Coordinates of C-alpha atoms in Angstrom, one line a residue:
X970 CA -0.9 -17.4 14.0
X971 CA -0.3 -13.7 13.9
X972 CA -2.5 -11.6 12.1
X973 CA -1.3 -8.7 9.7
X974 CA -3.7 -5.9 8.5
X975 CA -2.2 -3.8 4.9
X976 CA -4.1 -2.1 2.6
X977 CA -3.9 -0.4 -1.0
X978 CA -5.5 3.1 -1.8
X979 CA -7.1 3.2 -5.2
X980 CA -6.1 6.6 -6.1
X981 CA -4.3 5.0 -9.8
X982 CA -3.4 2.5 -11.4
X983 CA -1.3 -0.1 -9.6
X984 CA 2.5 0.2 -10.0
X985 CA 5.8 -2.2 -10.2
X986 CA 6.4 -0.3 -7.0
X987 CA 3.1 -1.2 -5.5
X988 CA 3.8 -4.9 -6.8
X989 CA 7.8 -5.5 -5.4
X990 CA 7.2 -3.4 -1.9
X991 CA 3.9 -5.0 -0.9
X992 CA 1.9 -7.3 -3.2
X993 CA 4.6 -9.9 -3.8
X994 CA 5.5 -10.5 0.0
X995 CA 1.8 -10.3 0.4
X996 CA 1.3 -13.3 -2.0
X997 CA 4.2 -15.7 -1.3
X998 CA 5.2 -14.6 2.5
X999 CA 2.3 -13.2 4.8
X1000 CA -0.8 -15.1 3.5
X1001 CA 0.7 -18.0 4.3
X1002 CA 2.2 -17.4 7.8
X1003 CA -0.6 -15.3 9.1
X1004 CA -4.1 -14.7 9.4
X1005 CA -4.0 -12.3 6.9
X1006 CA -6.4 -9.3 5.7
X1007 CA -5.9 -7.4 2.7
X1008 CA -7.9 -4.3 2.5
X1009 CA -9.0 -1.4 -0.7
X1010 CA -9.1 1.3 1.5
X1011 CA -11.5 3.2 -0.8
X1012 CA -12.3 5.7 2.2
X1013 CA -8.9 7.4 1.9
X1014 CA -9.2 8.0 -1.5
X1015 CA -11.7 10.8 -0.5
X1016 CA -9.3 12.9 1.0
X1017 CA -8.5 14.8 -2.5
X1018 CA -10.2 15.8 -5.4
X1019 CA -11.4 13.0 -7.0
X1020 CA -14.1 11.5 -9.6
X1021 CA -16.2 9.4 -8.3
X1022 CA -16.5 6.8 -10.9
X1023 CA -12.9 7.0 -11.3
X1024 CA -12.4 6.0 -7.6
X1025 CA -14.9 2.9 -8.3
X1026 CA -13.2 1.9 -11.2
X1027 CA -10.0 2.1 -9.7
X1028 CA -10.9 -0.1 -6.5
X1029 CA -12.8 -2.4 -8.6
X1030 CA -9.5 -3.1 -10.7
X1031 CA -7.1 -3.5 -7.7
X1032 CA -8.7 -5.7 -6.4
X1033 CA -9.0 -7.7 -9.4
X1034 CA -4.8 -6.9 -9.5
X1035 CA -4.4 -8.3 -6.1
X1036 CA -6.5 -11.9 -7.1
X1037 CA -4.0 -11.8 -10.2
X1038 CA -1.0 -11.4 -8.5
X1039 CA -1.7 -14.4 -6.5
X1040 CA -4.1 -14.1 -3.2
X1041 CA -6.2 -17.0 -2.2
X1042 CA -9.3 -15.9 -0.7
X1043 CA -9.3 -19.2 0.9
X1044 CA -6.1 -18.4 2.6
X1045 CA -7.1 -14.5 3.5
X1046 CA -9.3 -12.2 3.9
X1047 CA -9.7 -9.6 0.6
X1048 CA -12.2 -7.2 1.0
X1049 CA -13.3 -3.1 0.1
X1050 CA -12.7 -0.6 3.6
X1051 CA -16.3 1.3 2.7
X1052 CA -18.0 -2.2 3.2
X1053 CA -16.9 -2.4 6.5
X1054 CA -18.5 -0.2 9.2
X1055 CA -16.5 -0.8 11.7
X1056 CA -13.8 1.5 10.2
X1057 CA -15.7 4.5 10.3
X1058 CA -16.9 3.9 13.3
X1059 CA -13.8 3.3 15.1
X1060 CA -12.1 6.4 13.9
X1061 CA -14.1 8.7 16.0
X1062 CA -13.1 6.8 18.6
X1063 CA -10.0 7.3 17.8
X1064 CA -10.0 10.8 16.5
X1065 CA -11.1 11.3 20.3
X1066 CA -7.6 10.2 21.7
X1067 CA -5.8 12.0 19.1
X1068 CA -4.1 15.3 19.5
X1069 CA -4.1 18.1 16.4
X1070 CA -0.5 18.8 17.0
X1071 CA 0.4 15.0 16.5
X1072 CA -1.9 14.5 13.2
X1073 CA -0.1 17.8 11.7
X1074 CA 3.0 16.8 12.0
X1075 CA 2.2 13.6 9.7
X1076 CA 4.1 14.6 7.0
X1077 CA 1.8 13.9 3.9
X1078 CA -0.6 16.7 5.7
X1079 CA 2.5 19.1 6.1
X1080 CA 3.7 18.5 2.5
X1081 CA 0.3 19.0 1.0
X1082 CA -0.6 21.5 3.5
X1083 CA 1.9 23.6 2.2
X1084 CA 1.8 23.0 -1.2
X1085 CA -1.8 24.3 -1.0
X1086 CA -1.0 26.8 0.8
X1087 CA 1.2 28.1 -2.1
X1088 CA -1.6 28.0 -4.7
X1089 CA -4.1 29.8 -2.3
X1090 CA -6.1 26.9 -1.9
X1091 CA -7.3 24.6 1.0
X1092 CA -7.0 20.9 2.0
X1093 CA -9.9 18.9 3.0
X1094 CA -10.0 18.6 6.8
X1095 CA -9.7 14.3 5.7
X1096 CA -6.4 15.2 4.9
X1097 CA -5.7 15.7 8.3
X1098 CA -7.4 13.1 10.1
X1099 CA -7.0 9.9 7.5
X1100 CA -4.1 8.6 9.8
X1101 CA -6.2 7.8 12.5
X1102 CA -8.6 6.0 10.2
X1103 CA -6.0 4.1 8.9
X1104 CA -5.3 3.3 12.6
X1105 CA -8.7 2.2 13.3
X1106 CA -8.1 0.1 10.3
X1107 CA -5.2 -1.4 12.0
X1108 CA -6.7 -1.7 15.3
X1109 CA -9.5 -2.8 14.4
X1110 CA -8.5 -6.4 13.6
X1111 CA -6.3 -6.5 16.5
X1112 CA -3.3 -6.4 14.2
X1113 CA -0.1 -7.9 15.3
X1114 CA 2.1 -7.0 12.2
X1115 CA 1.8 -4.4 9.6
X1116 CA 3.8 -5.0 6.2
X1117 CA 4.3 -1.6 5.3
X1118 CA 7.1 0.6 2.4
X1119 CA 9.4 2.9 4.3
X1120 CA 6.8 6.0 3.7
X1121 CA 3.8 4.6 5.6
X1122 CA 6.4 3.6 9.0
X1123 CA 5.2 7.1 10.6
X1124 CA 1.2 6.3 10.4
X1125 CA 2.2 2.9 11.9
X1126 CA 3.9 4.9 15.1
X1127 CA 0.7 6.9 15.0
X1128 CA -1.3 3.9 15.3
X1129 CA 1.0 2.4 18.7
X1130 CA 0.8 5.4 19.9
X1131 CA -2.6 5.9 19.7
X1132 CA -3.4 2.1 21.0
X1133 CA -1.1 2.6 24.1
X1134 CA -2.6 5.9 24.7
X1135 CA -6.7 4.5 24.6
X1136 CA -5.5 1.1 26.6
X1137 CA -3.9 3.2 29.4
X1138 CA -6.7 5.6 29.8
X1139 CA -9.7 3.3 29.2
X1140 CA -8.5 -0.1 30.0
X1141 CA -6.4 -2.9 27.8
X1142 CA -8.7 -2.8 24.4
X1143 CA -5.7 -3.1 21.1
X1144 CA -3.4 -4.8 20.0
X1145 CA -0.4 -2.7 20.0
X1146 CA 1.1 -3.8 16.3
X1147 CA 4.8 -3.5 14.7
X1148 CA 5.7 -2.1 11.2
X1149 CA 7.3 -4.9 8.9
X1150 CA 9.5 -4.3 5.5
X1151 CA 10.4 -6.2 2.9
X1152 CA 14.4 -6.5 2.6
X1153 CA 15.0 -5.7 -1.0
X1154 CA 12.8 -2.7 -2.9
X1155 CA 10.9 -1.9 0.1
X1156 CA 10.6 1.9 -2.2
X1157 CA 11.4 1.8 -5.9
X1158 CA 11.8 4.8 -7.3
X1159 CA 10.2 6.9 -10.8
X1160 CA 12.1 6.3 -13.5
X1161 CA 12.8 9.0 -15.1
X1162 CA 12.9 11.1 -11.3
X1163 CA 14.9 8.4 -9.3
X1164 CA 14.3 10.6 -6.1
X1165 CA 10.9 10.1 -6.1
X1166 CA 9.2 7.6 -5.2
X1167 CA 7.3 5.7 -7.7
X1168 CA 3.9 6.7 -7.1
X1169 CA 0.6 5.7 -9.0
X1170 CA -1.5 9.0 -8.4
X1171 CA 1.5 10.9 -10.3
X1172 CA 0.5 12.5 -13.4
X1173 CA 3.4 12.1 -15.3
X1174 CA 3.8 8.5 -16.3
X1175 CA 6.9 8.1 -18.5
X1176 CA 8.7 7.1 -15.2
X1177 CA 6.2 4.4 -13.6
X1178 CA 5.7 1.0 -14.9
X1179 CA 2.0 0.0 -14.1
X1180 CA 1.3 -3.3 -13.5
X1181 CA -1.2 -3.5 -16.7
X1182 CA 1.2 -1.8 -19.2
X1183 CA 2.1 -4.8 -22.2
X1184 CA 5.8 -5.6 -22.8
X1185 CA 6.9 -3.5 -25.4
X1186 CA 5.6 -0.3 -22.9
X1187 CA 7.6 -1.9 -20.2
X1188 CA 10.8 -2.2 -22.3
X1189 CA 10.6 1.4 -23.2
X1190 CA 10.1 3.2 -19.8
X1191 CA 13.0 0.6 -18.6
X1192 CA 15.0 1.5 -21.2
X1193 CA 14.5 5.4 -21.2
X1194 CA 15.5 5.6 -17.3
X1195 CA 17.4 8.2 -16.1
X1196 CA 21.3 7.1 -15.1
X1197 CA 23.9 8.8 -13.6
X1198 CA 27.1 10.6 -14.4
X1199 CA 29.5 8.8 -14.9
X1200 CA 30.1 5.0 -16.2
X1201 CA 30.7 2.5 -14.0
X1202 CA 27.2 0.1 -11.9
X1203 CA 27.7 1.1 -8.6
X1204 CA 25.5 0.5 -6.3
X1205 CA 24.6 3.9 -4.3
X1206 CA 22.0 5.4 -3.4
X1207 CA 23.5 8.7 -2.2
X1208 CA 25.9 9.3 -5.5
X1209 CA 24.1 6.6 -7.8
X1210 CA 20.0 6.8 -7.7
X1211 CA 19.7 6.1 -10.9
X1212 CA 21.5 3.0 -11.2
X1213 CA 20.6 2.0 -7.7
X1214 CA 17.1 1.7 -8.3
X1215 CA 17.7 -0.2 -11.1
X1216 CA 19.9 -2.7 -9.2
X1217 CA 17.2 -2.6 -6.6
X1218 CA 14.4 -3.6 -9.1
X1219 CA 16.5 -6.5 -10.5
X1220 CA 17.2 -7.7 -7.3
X1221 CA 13.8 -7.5 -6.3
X1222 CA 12.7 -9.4 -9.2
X1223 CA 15.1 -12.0 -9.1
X1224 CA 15.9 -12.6 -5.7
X1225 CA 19.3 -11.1 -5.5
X1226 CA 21.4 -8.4 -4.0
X1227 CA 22.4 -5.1 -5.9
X1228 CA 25.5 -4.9 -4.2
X1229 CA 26.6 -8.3 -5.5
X1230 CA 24.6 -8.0 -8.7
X1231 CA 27.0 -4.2 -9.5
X1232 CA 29.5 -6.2 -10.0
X1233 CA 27.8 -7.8 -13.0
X1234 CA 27.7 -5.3 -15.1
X1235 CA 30.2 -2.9 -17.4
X1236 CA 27.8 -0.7 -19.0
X1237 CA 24.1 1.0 -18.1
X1238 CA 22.8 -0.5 -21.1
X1239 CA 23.5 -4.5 -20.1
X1240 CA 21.8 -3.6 -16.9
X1241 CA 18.5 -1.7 -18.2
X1242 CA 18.0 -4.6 -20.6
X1243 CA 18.1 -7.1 -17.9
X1244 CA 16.1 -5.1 -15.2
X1245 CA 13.7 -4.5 -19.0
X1246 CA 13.4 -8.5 -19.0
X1247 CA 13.4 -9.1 -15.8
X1248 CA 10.4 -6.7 -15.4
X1249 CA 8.5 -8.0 -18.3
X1250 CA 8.9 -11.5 -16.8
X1251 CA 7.6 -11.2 -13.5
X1252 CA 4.5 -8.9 -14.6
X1253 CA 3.5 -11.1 -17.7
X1254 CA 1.4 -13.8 -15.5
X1255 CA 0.1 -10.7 -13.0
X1256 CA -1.8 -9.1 -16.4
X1257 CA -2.8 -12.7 -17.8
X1258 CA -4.9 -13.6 -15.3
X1259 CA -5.9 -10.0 -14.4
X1260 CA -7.3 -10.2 -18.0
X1261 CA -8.8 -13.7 -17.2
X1262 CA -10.6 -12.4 -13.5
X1263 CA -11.7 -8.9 -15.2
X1264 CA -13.8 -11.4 -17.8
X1265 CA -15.9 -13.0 -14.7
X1266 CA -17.0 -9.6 -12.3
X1267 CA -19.5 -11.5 -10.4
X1268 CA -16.5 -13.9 -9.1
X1269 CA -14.7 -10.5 -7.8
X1270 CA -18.1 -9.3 -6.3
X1271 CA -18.6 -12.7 -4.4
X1272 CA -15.1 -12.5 -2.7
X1273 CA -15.5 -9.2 -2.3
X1274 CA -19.0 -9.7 -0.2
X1275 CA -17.5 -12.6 1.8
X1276 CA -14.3 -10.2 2.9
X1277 CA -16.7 -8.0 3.9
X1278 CA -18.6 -10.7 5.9
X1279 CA -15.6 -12.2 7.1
X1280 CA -13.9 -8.6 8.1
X1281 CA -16.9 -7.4 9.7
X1282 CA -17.3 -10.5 12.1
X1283 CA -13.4 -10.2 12.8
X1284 CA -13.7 -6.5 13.5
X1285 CA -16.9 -6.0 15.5
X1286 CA -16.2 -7.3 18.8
X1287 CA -12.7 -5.1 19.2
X1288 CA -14.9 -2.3 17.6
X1289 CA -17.6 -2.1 20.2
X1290 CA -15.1 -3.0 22.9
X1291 CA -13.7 0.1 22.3
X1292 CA -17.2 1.9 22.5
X1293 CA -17.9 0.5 25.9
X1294 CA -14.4 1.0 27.0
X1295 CA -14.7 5.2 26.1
X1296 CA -18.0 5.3 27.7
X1297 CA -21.1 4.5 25.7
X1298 CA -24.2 2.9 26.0
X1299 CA -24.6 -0.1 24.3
X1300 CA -27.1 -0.5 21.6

């Protein structure tokens, strides 16, 4: 079986676009057909301003979200980044074959870089370097397949390159691993700002349907989305974001196409209360057992302590390869 590595940064509160992108094809595709771990990658939530409890909370409850929205520990491997070593330790590594001019021209540093830069403030130098820690949490686990949203495809072409680069100058040691998408709502969009991606760390949230908001909250933000000019479902992205990303999310949730599904529709109000009950649908069992699991924390502790114990066996060996292939001393 191939093994995939994917991971989900608690930095908010997990969104529908978090859920259709990743989680779903998570649950019913890739722990099934792979030997499969599914990481909280706590560690790159320090690379902005954050409170601390906040952070704990926040991986505490998604990984609770992912249980809920269907992963078997029995079928994968669930488990917290900090609780692993081996990801820490494997960055340096790393950080060692990586070149400054390739890590800033990751765009999320360049963006935020500069957007800093504006206010006449500073990033944190993790800002820079997180890529190649979330390649050493690829690499790690000699990773054949990473399921990934259109955004992250660059830090998986840092990750080959970096792999090809250490097994070419120190000896075969990774995995060199491929990005995977899902086909339909691989990036849903805000919506109320259907250019924008619909992220959970946002501040404003009148455009982002969280995975925990109840029905009647879903209806509303579905119902309240921005539209385009204009009065005809057509389905494009370029002229259409709006009602694209509305097509995109009822396709997504009913396993359809939004080309075929434009065609269904006369008015923008038929469609946003279909893609409303559509939403409200597929996230109703996600928060009922979320609210079931979040009643039992020691269950969530134990799978999170066997991950662990399960990633850190899987993880070790490529780990200290990797340490004996750069030159170290073993211990």
């Amino acid at each position: 079986m191939k093994r995939i590595f994917s991971g989900i940064k608690p930095t908010g509160h997990l969104t529908l676009g978090n859920y259709l992108g990743a989680m779903r094809r998570w649950v019913e595709i890739d722990q099934h057909r792979s030997d499969a771990l599914f990481s909280v990658v706590d560690l790159h939530a320090l690379t902005v301003e954050h409170d601390p409890a906040r952070v704990r909370r926040l991986s505490r409850q998604a990984a609770t979200l992912l249980l809920a929205a269907g992963l078997d520990p029995e079928r994968c491997t669930l488990f917290v980044q900090s609780h692993v070593d081996e990801h820490a330790r494997l960055s340096y590594i790393l950080e060692c074959t990586a070149t400054d001019g390739e890590l800033r021209r990751m765009i999320q540093y360049k963006e935020k870089s500069a957007q800093a830069r504006g206010s006449g403030e500073s990033v944190r130098l993790s800002l820079l370097t997180y890529p190649v820690l979330m390649a050493a949490d690829i690499l790690a686990y000699g990773t054949d397949e990473v399921p990934v949203g259109d955004d992250q495809a660059q830090h998986v072409e840092l990750t080959r390159d970096l792999a090809v680069r250490f097994n070419q100058r120190y000896g075969h040691t990774f995995t060199v691993p491929r990005a995977t998408h899902p086909p339909v709502a691989a990036r849903v969009m805000d919506l109320q700002d259907p250019t924008s991606k619909m992220g959970k760390s946002h501040e404003a949230g009148a455009g982002i349907v969280y995975l925990l908001d109840d029905a009647d909250v879903v209806r509303k933000k579905v119902l309240r989305a921005v539209t385009d000019s204009g009065r005809d479902v057509a389905y494009d992205r370029a002229a259409r974001p709006g009602v694209t990303n509305l097509l995109e999310i009822l396709a997504a949730c009913a396993d359809g196409d939004p080309m075929e599904l434009a065609g269904s529709y006369s008015s923008y109000g038929a469609l946003k209360k279909e893609v409303a009950d559509a939403v409200v649908e597929v996230l109703r069992p996600v928060r009922e057992r979320h609210a079931r699991l979040a009643a039992d924390p020691s269950y969530i502790d134990e799978v999170l302590r066997k991950g662990a114990e399960r990633a850190r066996g899987m993880a070790r060996p490529t780990v200290d390869a990797a340490f004996s292939a750069i030159g170290l001393l073993p211990a």
